Amino acid sequence: MGSERDALNARLRSSGRDSAGIDTKPPGPNRAKCKPSTARRLDISDKMADQKTTPTNVMREPRIDKLVINISVGESGDRLTRASKVLEQLTGQTPVTSKARYTVRTFGIRRNEKIAVHVTIRGPKAEEILERGLKVKEYELRRRNFSETGNFGFGIQEHIDLGARYDPGIGIFGMDFFVVMGRPGARVARRKQKKARIGFQHRIKKEDTMAWFKQRFDGIILK
């Protein structure tokens, strides 16, 4: 009888149970004894768990949609022509003139009079010129420079700070930088056919642009 009891206990121990029939194996899957397909699924689940800690969704990354540089002269004539030359030298593009919407007698501005010039830059050139402008500001912007829709802007007083040579025949002009931000997929709200609304979670916000500015340019945001 004793030998039979010892043999039974040995079989129970080999199967992971004690003499009372209670399972003594540790919980969790044993990868060494799992089928190849089961072990592969467990490895994939571990990799997915690691990826959740470091999300890299390219559709969520903010990017520069366009950069608009504007010089408001306040009058038509020779000064407006010289301001147009400044923008053309800076960007290599032909500027567009802007007209006054109202008559302002105090400043001598008539309705539909050409009083400003602006140029729109996209792509890598926009980021290059923006970085030159931020360098003039020492990569410091105030919180009020950022709008609630995720765009931001700032101004510089002298265009020669951007690296342009001083020309006595042109003079010195200040200019305003306006940066329109967006995320991939925003085109569906602007296209002519089959327009669609952008989801609230996909819309870029003020905090998103501020975080992008700090990370991309190592910028400083003042109060």
XYZ file of N, CA and C in Angstrom:
669
model
N 0.821 -1.206 0.000
C 0.000 0.000 0.000
C 0.852 1.252 0.000
N 1.933 1.206 0.792
C 2.784 2.394 0.864
C 3.416 2.730 -0.459
N 3.850 1.709 -1.195
C 4.481 1.966 -2.491
C 3.478 2.533 -3.484
N 2.208 2.052 -3.435
C 1.191 2.584 -4.344
C 0.888 4.045 -4.032
N 0.830 4.386 -2.695
C 0.565 5.782 -2.308
C 1.703 6.686 -2.756
N 2.940 6.217 -2.611
C 4.081 7.023 -3.047
C 4.066 7.232 -4.552
N 3.698 6.213 -5.296
C 3.636 6.352 -6.757
C 2.556 7.340 -7.165
N 1.382 7.306 -6.442
C 0.297 8.246 -6.750
C 0.715 9.679 -6.460
N 1.389 9.897 -5.315
C 1.858 11.247 -4.980
C 2.876 11.741 -5.994
N 3.719 10.858 -6.488
C 4.716 11.260 -7.485
C 4.039 11.706 -8.768
N 2.964 10.967 -9.180
C 2.251 11.361 -10.397
C 1.544 12.706 -10.215
N 0.977 12.931 -9.011
C 0.307 14.210 -8.750
C 1.300 15.363 -8.776
N 2.489 15.137 -8.188
C 3.494 16.212 -8.177
C 3.968 16.519 -9.588
N 4.104 15.507 -10.420
C 4.543 15.748 -11.791
C 3.493 16.503 -12.595
N 2.201 16.320 -12.225
C 1.135 17.042 -12.929
C 0.862 18.405 -12.327
N 1.571 18.787 -11.254
C 1.398 20.097 -10.653
C 0.343 20.144 -9.580
N -0.053 19.025 -9.000
C -1.070 18.999 -7.956
C -0.501 18.291 -6.727
N -1.040 18.663 -5.541
C -0.609 18.003 -4.320
C -1.498 16.794 -4.053
N -1.320 16.195 -2.880
C -2.098 14.990 -2.555
C -3.582 15.281 -2.407
N -3.950 16.528 -2.092
C -5.366 16.904 -1.965
C -5.988 17.253 -3.299
N -5.193 17.246 -4.366
C -5.729 17.554 -5.693
C -5.732 19.030 -6.018
N -5.040 19.873 -5.226
C -5.013 21.325 -5.449
C -3.883 21.657 -6.406
N -4.169 22.539 -7.368
C -3.169 22.919 -8.372
C -2.100 23.784 -7.717
N -0.844 23.393 -7.850
C 0.272 24.135 -7.253
C 1.104 24.869 -8.281
N 0.703 24.907 -9.577
C 1.478 25.606 -10.598
C 1.294 27.113 -10.453
N 2.310 27.916 -10.713
C 2.162 29.373 -10.632
C 1.249 29.863 -11.746
N 0.471 30.945 -11.503
C -0.429 31.462 -12.543
C 0.357 32.057 -13.701
N -0.339 32.216 -14.844
C 0.291 32.819 -16.004
C 0.733 31.782 -16.997
N 0.833 32.162 -18.263
C 1.213 31.193 -19.302
C 2.684 30.833 -19.219
N 2.966 29.567 -19.440
C 4.336 29.084 -19.502
C 4.753 29.073 -20.969
N 5.567 30.049 -21.360
C 5.914 30.207 -22.763
C 6.693 29.006 -23.294
N 7.457 28.344 -22.400
C 8.258 27.210 -22.860
C 7.377 26.047 -23.302
N 6.176 25.903 -22.685
C 5.303 24.787 -23.003
C 4.134 25.196 -23.886
N 4.051 26.507 -24.258
C 2.963 26.970 -25.111
C 3.194 26.523 -26.541
N 2.105 26.442 -27.292
C 2.217 26.183 -28.716
C 2.881 27.373 -29.400
N 3.531 27.171 -30.548
C 4.192 28.292 -31.241
C 3.251 29.448 -31.545
N 2.004 29.150 -31.968
C 1.056 30.220 -32.282
C 0.681 31.007 -31.037
N 0.500 30.306 -29.892
C 0.156 30.994 -28.645
C 1.304 31.868 -28.169
N 2.534 31.364 -28.225
C 3.696 32.151 -27.811
C 3.865 33.383 -28.693
N 3.566 33.242 -29.989
C 3.692 34.377 -30.903
C 2.672 35.462 -30.551
N 1.443 35.045 -30.200
C 0.426 36.021 -29.818
C 0.814 36.747 -28.539
N 1.411 36.029 -27.603
C 1.837 36.667 -26.359
C 2.938 37.689 -26.613
N 3.879 37.376 -27.497
C 4.944 38.322 -27.826
C 4.384 39.567 -28.505
N 3.416 39.387 -29.397
C 2.817 40.537 -30.083
C 2.083 41.429 -29.097
N 1.371 40.818 -28.134
C 0.649 41.623 -27.142
C 1.618 42.424 -26.281
N 2.783 41.845 -25.951
C 3.786 42.579 -25.181
C 4.327 43.763 -25.976
N 4.566 43.568 -27.272
C 5.066 44.666 -28.102
C 4.039 45.784 -28.218
N 2.756 45.424 -28.338
C 1.706 46.440 -28.416
C 1.605 47.217 -27.115
N 1.807 46.557 -25.990
C 1.776 47.248 -24.703
C 2.927 48.236 -24.591
N 4.098 47.867 -25.122
C 5.230 48.791 -25.104
C 4.981 49.988 -26.009
N 4.326 49.778 -27.150
C 4.060 50.883 -28.062
C 3.051 51.859 -27.493
N 2.153 51.410 -26.632
C 1.170 52.311 -26.046
C 1.828 53.350 -25.155
N 2.951 53.038 -24.582
C 3.633 53.996 -23.722
C 4.313 55.094 -24.526
N 4.672 54.824 -25.784
C 5.331 55.824 -26.625
C 4.566 55.948 -27.944
N 3.436 56.692 -27.952
C 2.642 56.800 -29.178
C 3.375 57.601 -30.246
N 3.333 57.130 -31.489
C 3.961 57.824 -32.615
C 2.967 57.874 -33.766
N 1.865 58.555 -33.558
C 0.840 58.696 -34.584
C 1.164 59.925 -35.422
N 1.593 59.722 -36.651
C 1.993 60.844 -37.504
C 0.807 61.727 -37.856
N -0.402 61.197 -37.800
C -1.583 62.002 -38.110
C -1.910 62.991 -37.001
N -1.306 62.843 -35.838
C -1.569 63.745 -34.717
C -0.501 64.815 -34.557
N 0.561 64.738 -35.324
C 1.655 65.688 -35.160
C 1.297 67.031 -35.797
N 1.410 68.149 -35.062
C 1.157 69.465 -35.664
C 2.213 69.795 -36.714
N 1.821 70.581 -37.691
C 2.751 70.998 -38.733
C 2.356 72.383 -39.230
N 3.292 73.043 -39.916
C 3.036 74.379 -40.445
C 2.236 74.247 -41.732
N 1.038 74.800 -41.735
C 0.223 74.793 -42.950
C 0.707 75.878 -43.911
N 0.911 77.090 -43.391
C 1.442 78.173 -44.215
C 1.965 79.284 -43.313
N 2.843 80.094 -43.876
C 3.407 81.263 -43.203
C 3.088 82.485 -44.051
N 2.474 83.487 -43.432
C 2.117 84.724 -44.124
C 2.929 85.861 -43.515
N 3.663 86.578 -44.358
C 4.444 87.740 -43.928
C 3.791 88.980 -44.513
N 3.490 89.941 -43.666
C 2.753 91.135 -44.075
C 3.520 92.398 -43.688
N 3.564 93.342 -44.616
C 4.111 94.677 -44.345
C 3.005 95.676 -44.633
N 2.537 96.347 -43.593
C 1.478 97.345 -43.740
C 2.117 98.730 -43.779
N 2.035 99.365 -44.941
C 2.655 100.679 -45.135
C 1.696 101.793 -44.744
N 0.418 101.627 -45.047
C -0.568 102.650 -44.721
C -0.818 103.644 -45.829
N -0.136 103.486 -46.947
C -0.331 104.396 -48.079
C 0.158 103.701 -49.347
N -0.337 104.156 -50.459
C 0.121 103.628 -51.741
C 1.256 104.494 -52.267
N 1.881 104.021 -53.331
C 2.948 104.813 -53.930
C 4.314 104.178 -53.774
N 5.328 105.044 -53.607
C 6.715 104.583 -53.620
C 7.040 103.691 -52.424
N 6.538 104.020 -51.251
C 6.836 103.209 -50.063
C 6.278 101.795 -50.203
N 5.115 101.679 -50.794
C 4.534 100.360 -51.000
C 5.365 99.544 -51.984
N 5.901 100.205 -52.997
C 6.754 99.511 -53.971
C 8.037 99.023 -53.321
N 8.613 99.841 -52.449
C 9.844 99.440 -51.765
C 9.595 98.298 -50.790
N 8.452 98.325 -50.123
C 8.100 97.220 -49.224
C 7.914 95.921 -49.998
N 7.371 96.030 -51.199
C 7.212 94.842 -52.038
C 8.568 94.248 -52.420
N 9.546 95.101 -52.674
C 10.890 94.624 -53.012
C 11.531 93.896 -51.830
N 11.265 94.377 -50.626
C 11.816 93.729 -49.428
C 11.299 92.293 -49.315
N 9.996 92.112 -49.485
C 9.432 90.763 -49.389
C 9.918 89.862 -50.516
N 10.100 90.437 -51.698
C 10.576 89.630 -52.817
C 12.009 89.169 -52.600
N 12.849 90.048 -52.029
C 14.227 89.663 -51.727
C 14.284 88.617 -50.616
N 13.364 88.717 -49.672
C 13.380 87.819 -48.520
C 12.888 86.415 -48.870
N 11.845 86.323 -49.685
C 11.195 85.037 -49.941
C 11.432 84.492 -51.345
N 11.800 85.355 -52.290
C 11.933 84.907 -53.670
C 10.603 84.721 -54.371
N 9.527 85.246 -53.803
C 8.195 85.148 -54.389
C 7.650 86.547 -54.670
N 6.657 86.611 -55.542
C 6.041 87.895 -55.886
C 4.965 88.229 -54.859
N 5.082 89.349 -54.145
C 4.082 89.703 -53.129
C 2.749 90.111 -53.755
N 1.727 90.093 -52.922
C 0.375 90.485 -53.317
C -0.016 91.714 -52.510
N -0.648 92.686 -53.164
C -1.062 93.909 -52.477
C -2.408 93.708 -51.794
N -2.597 94.416 -50.690
C -3.855 94.381 -49.941
C -4.487 95.767 -49.970
N -5.813 95.800 -50.068
C -6.542 97.069 -50.161
C -7.237 97.382 -48.847
N -7.458 98.672 -48.617
C -8.167 99.114 -47.421
C -9.652 98.797 -47.552
N -10.244 98.321 -46.497
C -11.663 97.966 -46.527
C -12.546 99.175 -46.251
N -12.027 100.146 -45.493
C -12.823 101.308 -45.123
C -12.016 102.582 -45.357
N -12.704 103.689 -45.370
C -12.067 105.004 -45.448
C -11.793 105.502 -44.035
N -10.543 105.837 -43.763
C -10.143 106.366 -42.453
C -9.538 107.745 -42.696
N -10.325 108.779 -42.475
C -9.868 110.141 -42.773
C -8.726 110.566 -41.859
N -8.705 110.048 -40.630
C -7.646 110.436 -39.686
C -6.269 110.076 -40.220
N -6.162 108.923 -40.868
C -4.878 108.471 -41.408
C -4.750 108.732 -42.904
N -5.733 109.373 -43.481
C -5.661 109.665 -44.912
C -5.766 108.429 -45.784
N -6.539 107.440 -45.336
C -6.693 106.186 -46.083
C -8.065 106.174 -46.749
N -8.088 105.879 -48.020
C -9.332 105.792 -48.772
C -9.700 104.325 -49.001
N -10.978 104.088 -49.125
C -11.460 102.725 -49.359
C -10.940 102.207 -50.701
N -10.512 100.918 -50.706
C -9.955 100.240 -51.890
C -8.576 100.763 -52.296
N -7.945 101.533 -51.436
C -6.578 101.991 -51.719
C -5.588 100.900 -51.309
N -4.570 100.667 -52.109
C -3.549 99.673 -51.794
C -2.641 100.219 -50.700
N -2.635 99.535 -49.546
C -1.896 100.055 -48.394
C -0.926 99.035 -47.800
N -0.920 97.793 -48.263
C -0.062 96.760 -47.656
C 0.289 95.714 -48.702
N 1.338 94.952 -48.399
C 1.750 93.826 -49.245
C 1.975 92.617 -48.345
N 1.697 91.446 -48.885
C 1.920 90.220 -48.124
C 2.315 89.107 -49.073
N 2.896 88.072 -48.505
C 3.321 86.909 -49.274
C 3.057 85.667 -48.431
N 2.658 84.577 -49.088
C 2.349 83.314 -48.419
C 3.393 82.271 -48.793
N 3.995 81.656 -47.785
C 5.041 80.651 -48.006
C 4.587 79.329 -47.402
N 4.878 78.243 -48.092
C 4.542 76.900 -47.623
C 5.764 75.985 -47.748
N 5.668 74.857 -47.098
C 6.708 73.851 -47.239
C 7.954 74.144 -46.418
N 9.086 73.541 -46.797
C 10.336 73.726 -46.040
C 10.797 75.178 -45.984
N 10.521 75.960 -47.041
C 10.933 77.364 -47.034
C 10.222 78.133 -45.925
N 8.958 77.794 -45.656
C 8.217 78.467 -44.592
C 8.872 78.223 -43.238
N 9.286 76.986 -42.986
C 9.931 76.680 -41.706
C 11.293 77.357 -41.597
N 12.003 77.460 -42.708
C 13.312 78.116 -42.691
C 13.182 79.602 -42.363
N 12.249 80.292 -43.025
C 12.068 81.724 -42.780
C 11.501 81.959 -41.390
N 10.617 81.073 -40.935
C 10.076 81.206 -39.586
C 11.174 81.101 -38.546
N 12.106 80.183 -38.738
C 13.199 80.036 -37.771
C 14.086 81.275 -37.754
N 14.278 81.913 -38.899
C 15.047 83.159 -38.936
C 14.330 84.269 -38.176
N 13.004 84.304 -38.306
C 12.247 85.297 -37.554
C 12.259 85.039 -36.063
N 12.154 83.758 -35.668
C 12.197 83.430 -34.246
C 13.572 83.686 -33.652
N 14.602 83.563 -34.464
C 15.951 83.854 -33.982
C 16.083 85.321 -33.613
N 15.423 86.198 -34.375
C 15.427 87.628 -34.038
C 14.747 87.848 -32.686
N 13.691 87.077 -32.417
C 12.973 87.185 -31.136
C 13.642 86.377 -30.034
N 14.803 85.775 -30.325
C 15.530 84.936 -29.378
C 14.670 83.766 -28.911
N 13.822 83.265 -29.798
C 12.963 82.107 -29.546
C 12.091 82.306 -28.310
N 11.664 83.535 -28.107
C 10.790 83.856 -26.979
C 9.493 84.475 -27.501
N 8.385 83.901 -27.115
C 7.068 84.421 -27.462
C 6.216 84.492 -26.207
N 5.234 85.366 -26.248
C 4.310 85.477 -25.128
C 3.103 84.572 -25.352
N 2.447 84.265 -24.269
C 1.287 83.375 -24.354
C 0.193 83.976 -25.224
N 0.065 85.301 -25.204
C -0.973 85.946 -26.004
C -0.642 85.953 -27.500
N 0.572 85.558 -27.876
C 0.892 85.424 -29.298
C 0.187 84.223 -29.936
N -0.338 83.312 -29.123
C -0.990 82.103 -29.620
C -2.503 82.266 -29.522
N -3.197 81.909 -30.597
C -4.658 81.995 -30.613
C -5.265 80.691 -30.106
N -6.563 80.724 -29.823
C -7.248 79.538 -29.320
C -7.365 78.446 -30.382
N -7.253 78.826 -31.655
C -7.345 77.847 -32.743
C -5.995 77.244 -33.107
N -4.946 77.550 -32.330
C -3.649 76.918 -32.555
C -2.706 77.679 -33.454
N -3.090 78.852 -33.950
C -2.193 79.658 -34.774
C -1.426 80.642 -33.896
N -0.357 81.211 -34.425
C 0.393 82.200 -33.653
C 1.063 83.191 -34.598
N 1.467 84.320 -34.032
C 2.098 85.362 -34.831
C 2.951 86.269 -33.967
N 3.826 87.010 -34.617
C 4.705 87.960 -33.939
C 5.211 88.954 -34.970
N 5.863 89.998 -34.503
C 6.376 91.022 -35.400
C 7.838 91.326 -35.130
N 8.523 91.818 -36.148
C 9.901 92.288 -36.004
C 9.961 93.721 -36.514
N 10.876 94.498 -35.968
C 10.918 95.929 -36.264
C 11.780 96.262 -37.471
N 12.811 95.483 -37.746
C 13.717 95.790 -38.858
C 13.972 94.525 -39.671
N 13.728 94.612 -40.960
C 13.883 93.427 -41.804
C 15.349 93.027 -41.993
N 16.274 93.953 -41.730
C 17.689 93.621 -41.896
C 18.155 92.632 -40.819
N 17.367 92.476 -39.739
C 17.720 91.484 -38.719
C 17.575 90.058 -39.238
N 16.862 89.887 -40.339
C 16.675 88.556 -40.919
C 17.834 88.125 -41.800
N 18.837 88.976 -41.931
C 19.998 88.644 -42.746
C 20.056 89.378 -44.064
N 19.082 90.251 -44.342
C 19.090 91.012 -45.593
C 20.063 92.183 -45.485
N 20.661 92.541 -46.615
C 21.593 93.666 -46.645
C 20.818 94.981 -46.669
N 21.369 95.978 -46.005
C 20.712 97.286 -45.965
C 20.928 98.009 -47.284
N 19.844 98.500 -47.853
C 19.875 99.248 -49.105
C 19.324 100.640 -48.833
N 20.156 101.696 -48.969
C 19.657 103.060 -48.700
C 18.489 103.440 -49.599
N 18.421 102.851 -50.785
C 17.318 103.176 -51.685
C 15.995 102.560 -51.262
N 16.042 101.550 -50.386
C 14.817 100.890 -49.923
C 14.450 101.323 -48.518
N 15.431 101.409 -47.638
C 15.156 101.774 -46.256
C 14.957 100.549 -45.386
N 14.323 100.746 -44.250
C 14.089 99.678 -43.277
C 12.589 99.551 -43.033
N 12.107 98.333 -43.072
C 10.687 98.058 -42.851
C 10.529 97.004 -41.761
N 9.478 97.154 -40.979
C 9.067 96.107 -40.056
C 8.038 95.213 -40.720
N 7.807 94.062 -40.137
C 6.862 93.124 -40.750
C 6.263 92.218 -39.691
N 5.129 91.632 -40.043
C 4.408 90.718 -39.156
C 4.457 89.302 -39.723
N 4.688 88.339 -38.838
C 4.682 86.918 -39.194
C 3.396 86.292 -38.649
N 2.664 85.600 -39.504
C 1.469 84.857 -39.092
C 1.642 83.400 -39.516
N 1.542 82.490 -38.560
C 1.749 81.064 -38.813
C 0.425 80.336 -38.603
N -0.027 79.650 -39.637
C -1.250 78.847 -39.569
C -0.838 77.389 -39.391
N -1.284 76.787 -38.287
C -0.932 75.412 -37.964
C -2.079 74.470 -38.325
N -1.746 73.203 -38.450
C -2.760 72.200 -38.758
C -2.220 70.804 -38.549
N -3.093 69.829 -38.761
C -2.723 68.415 -38.698
C -3.042 67.759 -40.038
N -2.359 66.680 -40.375
C -2.697 65.976 -41.621
C -4.169 65.570 -41.639
N -4.801 65.768 -42.782
C -6.216 65.431 -42.917
C -7.139 66.622 -42.834
N -6.600 67.825 -42.540
C -7.454 69.013 -42.418
C -7.993 69.483 -43.761
N -7.465 68.950 -44.841
C -7.911 69.370 -46.168
C -9.380 69.018 -46.426
N -9.921 68.035 -45.737
C -11.301 67.619 -45.993
C -12.295 68.735 -45.684
N -11.913 69.689 -44.847
C -12.808 70.798 -44.516
C -12.701 71.945 -45.514
N -11.695 71.930 -46.400
C -11.494 73.033 -47.344
C -11.747 72.645 -48.795
N -11.789 71.370 -49.083
C -11.954 70.962 -50.474
C -13.353 71.330 -50.971
N -13.482 71.444 -52.285
C -14.742 71.892 -52.872
C -15.792 70.788 -52.898
N -15.378 69.571 -53.149
C -16.318 68.464 -53.244
C -16.210 67.556 -52.021
N -17.348 67.073 -51.586
C -17.430 66.118 -50.473
C -16.720 66.653 -49.224
N -17.096 67.860 -48.840
C -16.521 68.432 -47.625
C -16.956 67.635 -46.404
N -16.112 67.656 -45.401
C -16.413 66.957 -44.153
C -15.898 67.784 -42.986
N -16.491 67.567 -41.854
C -16.071 68.281 -40.648
C -14.893 67.568 -39.993
N -14.019 68.377 -39.406
C -12.886 67.821 -38.665
C -13.345 67.533 -37.243
N -13.056 66.352 -36.764
C -13.453 65.986 -35.411
C -12.814 66.880 -34.363
N -13.505 67.027 -33.240
C -13.015 67.922 -32.189
C -11.658 67.478 -31.667
N -11.449 66.172 -31.548
C -10.180 65.671 -31.030
C -9.033 65.912 -32.002
N -9.351 66.042 -33.293
C -8.297 66.228 -34.293
C -7.978 67.705 -34.533
N -8.821 68.598 -34.043
C -8.548 70.023 -34.217
C -7.362 70.433 -33.353
N -6.535 71.293 -33.907
C -5.354 71.729 -33.165
C -5.739 72.865 -32.232
N -5.198 72.846 -31.038
C -5.560 73.817 -30.015
C -4.334 74.618 -29.594
N -4.580 75.598 -28.764
C -3.518 76.500 -28.312
C -2.416 75.733 -27.596
N -2.795 74.820 -26.717
C -1.802 74.067 -25.949
C -0.975 73.153 -26.849
N -1.583 72.629 -27.906
C -0.840 71.765 -28.831
C 0.259 72.537 -29.548
N -0.074 73.748 -30.016
C 0.922 74.555 -30.721
C 2.021 75.027 -29.777
N 1.664 75.368 -28.558
C 2.675 75.799 -27.594
C 3.643 74.661 -27.281
N 3.124 73.458 -27.121
C 4.001 72.308 -26.874
C 4.881 72.027 -28.087
N 4.328 72.164 -29.288
C 5.117 71.966 -30.516
C 6.216 73.019 -30.630
N 5.917 74.262 -30.286
C 6.905 75.339 -30.345
C 8.056 75.080 -29.377
N 7.744 74.607 -28.184
C 8.795 74.303 -27.209
C 9.663 73.136 -27.672
N 9.030 72.119 -28.244
C 9.776 70.920 -28.640
C 10.560 71.142 -29.931
N 9.965 71.831 -30.902
C 10.588 71.968 -32.225
C 11.717 72.988 -32.216
N 11.502 74.137 -31.583
C 12.487 75.215 -31.614
C 13.159 75.445 -30.262
N 12.844 74.592 -29.284
C 13.361 74.798 -27.931
C 13.000 76.201 -27.457
N 11.755 76.597 -27.739
C 11.309 77.959 -27.461
C 10.924 78.176 -26.014
N 10.771 79.449 -25.686
C 10.394 79.878 -24.339
C 9.112 80.692 -24.457
N 8.127 80.378 -23.636
C 6.851 81.090 -23.645
C 6.759 81.921 -22.375
N 6.640 83.224 -22.553
C 6.531 84.153 -21.438
C 5.068 84.438 -21.145
N 4.801 84.950 -19.970
C 3.420 85.278 -19.591
C 2.997 86.599 -20.227
